[in-house]
Amino acid sequence: MTQAPKQAPTEEYAERRRFSRFPVDILGRFMREDHSEYPCRAENMSPGDVAIATPVELREGENIILYLDHIGRLEGVVIRASPGGFALKLKGTDRKREKLAAQLTWLVNRHELDLPEDRRHERVAPENPFVDVVLEDGRRYQVRIIDLSLSGAAVSSKVRPAIGARVTMGTTHGRVVRHLEDGFAIEFGTVPAGEMFGRSAD
């Protein structure tokens, strides 16, 4: 009895195998075809696809616009969907994929080097150190800024949200990356407004 010949890998499988996947933990949002938006978290990613965790159930074949902290806007189509999330095949030119590969390499190396606060930017002491922090559930607390940069802040606070929790400090969105003895550290997903530094934006 002769063995059936092995099937050649599908084009989609071969496309996915071209790229190395990196484990990541990146917060973001996605927009569906009906323009509704939802928060999400990228769990692993390559320049060709990304696995997204979200309680929202999507359908295969749905076109999605994805916004990820530190990476920006991405477009793709859902190639796998489950109750806990979905996999997105990314659209884009070779040049955009090369740029994404460089961003992923930087992000992975940054976490391996244990640099959660991202020291690319010089930290400063703001003129007005008191600011409101709003948690995901809407609770609002006044905190005191210990130091501040374009990429993050350390604050003194009576409350310490869970690591990974999304927070809004002033008008800037971010997440908690570390607990301090009397507060916590925030990593920003966007560049904060200049008013937080006690000056106008450049």
Short mmCIF file of C-alpha atoms in Angstrom, two decimals:
data_model
loop_
_atom_site.label_atom_id
_atom_site.label_comp_id
_atom_site.label_asym_id
_atom_site.label_seq_id
_atom_site.Cartn_x
_atom_site.Cartn_y
_atom_site.Cartn_z
CA MET A 1 0.00 0.00 0.00
CA THR A 2 1.57 3.27 -1.13
CA GLN A 3 1.65 6.30 1.14
CA ALA A 4 -0.31 9.34 0.09
CA PRO A 5 2.02 12.18 -0.90
CA LYS A 6 2.43 14.89 1.71
CA GLN A 7 0.50 18.02 0.98
CA ALA A 8 2.52 21.15 0.27
CA PRO A 9 2.12 23.88 2.89
CA THR A 10 -0.63 26.32 2.08
CA GLU A 11 0.38 29.80 0.97
CA GLU A 12 -1.05 31.25 4.19
CA TYR A 13 0.95 28.83 6.35
CA ALA A 14 4.14 29.53 4.40
CA GLU A 15 3.54 33.28 4.81
CA ARG A 16 3.17 32.93 8.58
CA ARG A 17 6.31 30.77 8.81
CA ARG A 18 8.40 33.48 7.10
CA PHE A 19 8.38 35.57 10.28
CA SER A 20 9.62 34.89 13.80
CA ARG A 21 7.03 35.50 16.49
CA PHE A 22 7.95 37.39 19.64
CA PRO A 23 6.11 37.12 22.98
CA VAL A 24 4.92 40.63 23.82
CA ASP A 25 2.63 42.40 26.28
CA ILE A 26 1.40 45.52 24.49
CA LEU A 27 -1.80 47.38 25.27
CA GLY A 28 -3.92 48.89 22.54
CA ARG A 29 -7.32 49.27 20.94
CA PHE A 30 -8.92 47.92 17.78
CA MET A 31 -11.70 49.18 15.53
CA ARG A 32 -14.14 46.83 13.80
CA GLU A 33 -15.78 47.33 10.44
CA ASP A 34 -18.79 48.98 12.13
CA HIS A 35 -16.37 51.57 13.66
CA SER A 36 -16.89 50.30 17.21
CA GLU A 37 -13.68 50.36 19.32
CA TYR A 38 -12.51 48.05 22.11
CA PRO A 39 -9.40 47.75 24.33
CA CYS A 40 -7.09 44.80 23.77
CA ARG A 41 -3.64 43.36 24.47
CA ALA A 42 -1.14 41.89 22.00
CA GLU A 43 0.28 38.59 23.34
CA ASN A 44 2.66 37.57 20.58
CA MET A 45 3.57 39.18 17.33
CA SER A 46 5.62 39.01 14.15
CA PRO A 47 5.93 41.46 11.25
CA GLY A 48 3.25 39.38 9.51
CA ASP A 49 0.66 38.63 12.20
CA VAL A 50 -0.35 39.27 15.78
CA ALA A 51 -2.31 37.38 18.46
CA ILE A 52 -4.74 39.63 20.33
CA ALA A 53 -6.40 38.98 23.68
CA THR A 54 -9.87 40.50 24.12
CA PRO A 55 -13.24 39.32 25.46
CA VAL A 56 -14.91 40.62 22.28
CA GLU A 57 -15.79 37.85 19.81
CA LEU A 58 -14.94 38.57 16.17
CA ARG A 59 -15.52 36.63 12.98
CA GLU A 60 -12.93 35.24 10.59
CA GLY A 61 -12.40 37.43 7.55
CA GLU A 62 -13.26 40.66 9.38
CA ASN A 63 -11.06 43.65 8.57
CA ILE A 64 -9.60 45.34 11.66
CA ILE A 65 -7.68 48.54 12.36
CA LEU A 66 -5.38 48.06 15.35
CA TYR A 67 -3.62 50.70 17.47
CA LEU A 68 -0.83 49.39 19.71
CA ASP A 69 1.22 51.36 22.24
CA HIS A 70 4.76 52.09 20.99
CA ILE A 71 3.93 50.69 17.54
CA GLY A 72 1.01 52.70 16.18
CA ARG A 73 -1.62 51.93 13.57
CA LEU A 74 -1.81 48.53 11.88
CA GLU A 75 -4.36 47.00 9.53
CA GLY A 76 -5.22 43.36 9.05
CA VAL A 77 -7.78 40.62 8.56
CA VAL A 78 -8.90 38.11 11.23
CA ILE A 79 -7.59 34.65 10.32
CA ARG A 80 -8.60 32.91 13.56
CA ALA A 81 -11.16 33.84 16.20
CA SER A 82 -11.99 32.43 19.64
CA PRO A 83 -13.90 33.59 22.75
CA GLY A 84 -10.63 34.88 24.27
CA GLY A 85 -9.24 36.76 21.31
CA PHE A 86 -8.18 36.52 17.68
CA ALA A 87 -5.22 36.28 15.32
CA LEU A 88 -4.75 39.05 12.80
CA LYS A 89 -2.85 38.71 9.52
CA LEU A 90 -1.28 42.12 8.97
CA LYS A 91 -1.51 44.05 5.74
CA GLY A 92 1.28 46.29 4.53
CA THR A 93 4.26 46.75 2.27
CA ASP A 94 7.63 45.08 2.74
CA ARG A 95 8.98 48.42 3.96
CA LYS A 96 6.31 48.64 6.66
CA ARG A 97 7.07 45.08 7.76
CA GLU A 98 10.77 45.90 8.01
CA LYS A 99 9.91 48.88 10.21
CA LEU A 100 7.65 46.69 12.38
CA ALA A 101 10.42 44.09 12.70
CA ALA A 102 12.77 46.81 13.98
CA GLN A 103 10.13 48.02 16.48
CA LEU A 104 9.55 44.48 17.75
CA THR A 105 13.28 43.85 18.12
CA TRP A 106 13.62 47.01 20.21
CA LEU A 107 10.62 46.13 22.39
CA VAL A 108 11.79 42.57 23.03
CA ASN A 109 15.35 43.67 23.85
CA ARG A 110 14.04 46.41 26.13
CA HIS A 111 12.04 43.93 28.22
CA GLU A 112 14.88 41.39 28.28
CA LEU A 113 17.15 44.12 29.66
CA ASP A 114 14.50 44.91 32.31
CA LEU A 115 13.92 48.51 31.24
CA PRO A 116 10.16 48.86 31.89
CA GLU A 117 10.26 52.61 32.33
CA ASP A 118 12.14 53.24 29.06
CA ARG A 119 14.98 55.64 29.87
CA ARG A 120 15.21 57.05 26.33
CA HIS A 121 13.92 60.37 27.65
CA GLU A 122 15.39 62.55 30.36
CA ARG A 123 13.22 62.80 33.46
CA VAL A 124 12.22 66.13 34.94
CA ALA A 125 10.38 67.38 38.01
CA PRO A 126 7.14 69.10 36.93
CA GLU A 127 6.23 72.57 38.18
CA ASN A 128 2.87 71.32 39.49
CA PRO A 129 3.48 67.85 40.98
CA PHE A 130 -0.18 67.05 41.72
CA VAL A 131 -2.34 65.40 39.06
CA ASP A 132 -5.38 63.12 38.89
CA VAL A 133 -5.02 59.48 37.87
CA VAL A 134 -8.16 57.69 36.61
CA LEU A 135 -8.41 53.89 36.72
CA GLU A 136 -10.21 51.75 34.15
CA ASP A 137 -13.31 51.50 36.37
CA GLY A 138 -13.57 55.30 36.59
CA ARG A 139 -12.15 55.75 40.10
CA ARG A 140 -10.12 58.94 40.37
CA TYR A 141 -7.22 59.65 42.74
CA GLN A 142 -4.90 62.59 43.19
CA VAL A 143 -1.25 61.57 43.09
CA ARG A 144 2.05 63.42 43.40
CA ILE A 145 4.50 63.14 40.52
CA ILE A 146 7.97 62.17 41.74
CA ASP A 147 9.56 62.45 38.30
CA LEU A 148 8.32 62.59 34.74
CA SER A 149 9.52 62.07 31.17
CA LEU A 150 7.99 61.74 27.72
CA SER A 151 7.84 57.97 28.18
CA GLY A 152 6.75 57.50 31.79
CA ALA A 153 6.31 58.76 35.33
CA ALA A 154 6.82 57.71 38.94
CA VAL A 155 4.08 58.84 41.31
CA SER A 156 3.48 58.82 45.03
CA SER A 157 0.02 57.47 45.84
CA LYS A 158 -2.03 55.86 48.60
CA VAL A 159 -3.34 53.33 46.06
CA ARG A 160 -1.29 50.96 43.90
CA PRO A 161 -3.20 49.60 40.87
CA ALA A 162 -2.25 46.14 39.64
CA ILE A 163 0.77 45.89 37.37
CA GLY A 164 -0.48 46.04 33.79
CA ALA A 165 -3.58 48.07 34.72
CA ARG A 166 -4.51 50.80 32.27
CA VAL A 167 -4.61 54.28 33.78
CA THR A 168 -5.02 57.85 32.59
CA MET A 169 -2.78 60.49 34.15
CA GLY A 170 -4.13 63.92 33.32
CA THR A 171 -5.02 63.40 29.63
CA THR A 172 -2.29 60.82 28.93
CA HIS A 173 -3.01 57.08 28.72
CA GLY A 174 -0.59 54.51 30.07
CA ARG A 175 -0.24 51.41 32.18
CA VAL A 176 1.27 50.50 35.53
CA VAL A 177 4.65 48.80 35.06
CA ARG A 178 6.06 48.70 38.59
CA HIS A 179 5.11 49.19 42.24
CA LEU A 180 7.15 51.59 44.36
CA GLU A 181 7.37 51.74 48.13
CA ASP A 182 4.88 54.64 48.25
CA GLY A 183 3.32 54.56 44.81
CA PHE A 184 3.81 53.16 41.32
CA ALA A 185 5.47 53.73 37.94
CA ILE A 186 3.52 54.42 34.74
CA GLU A 187 4.64 53.78 31.16
CA PHE A 188 2.91 56.10 28.69
CA GLY A 189 1.40 54.84 25.45
CA THR A 190 1.49 58.32 23.90
CA VAL A 191 3.59 61.45 24.39
CA PRO A 192 2.04 63.48 27.24
CA ALA A 193 0.73 66.99 26.73
CA GLY A 194 3.22 69.79 27.38
CA GLU A 195 1.00 71.22 30.14
CA MET A 196 1.98 68.26 32.34
CA PHE A 197 5.54 69.60 32.30
CA GLY A 198 4.36 73.09 33.22
CA ARG A 199 4.92 74.44 29.71
CA SER A 200 3.18 74.62 26.36
CA ALA A 201 3.61 71.77 23.92
CA ASP A 202 6.35 72.30 21.36
#
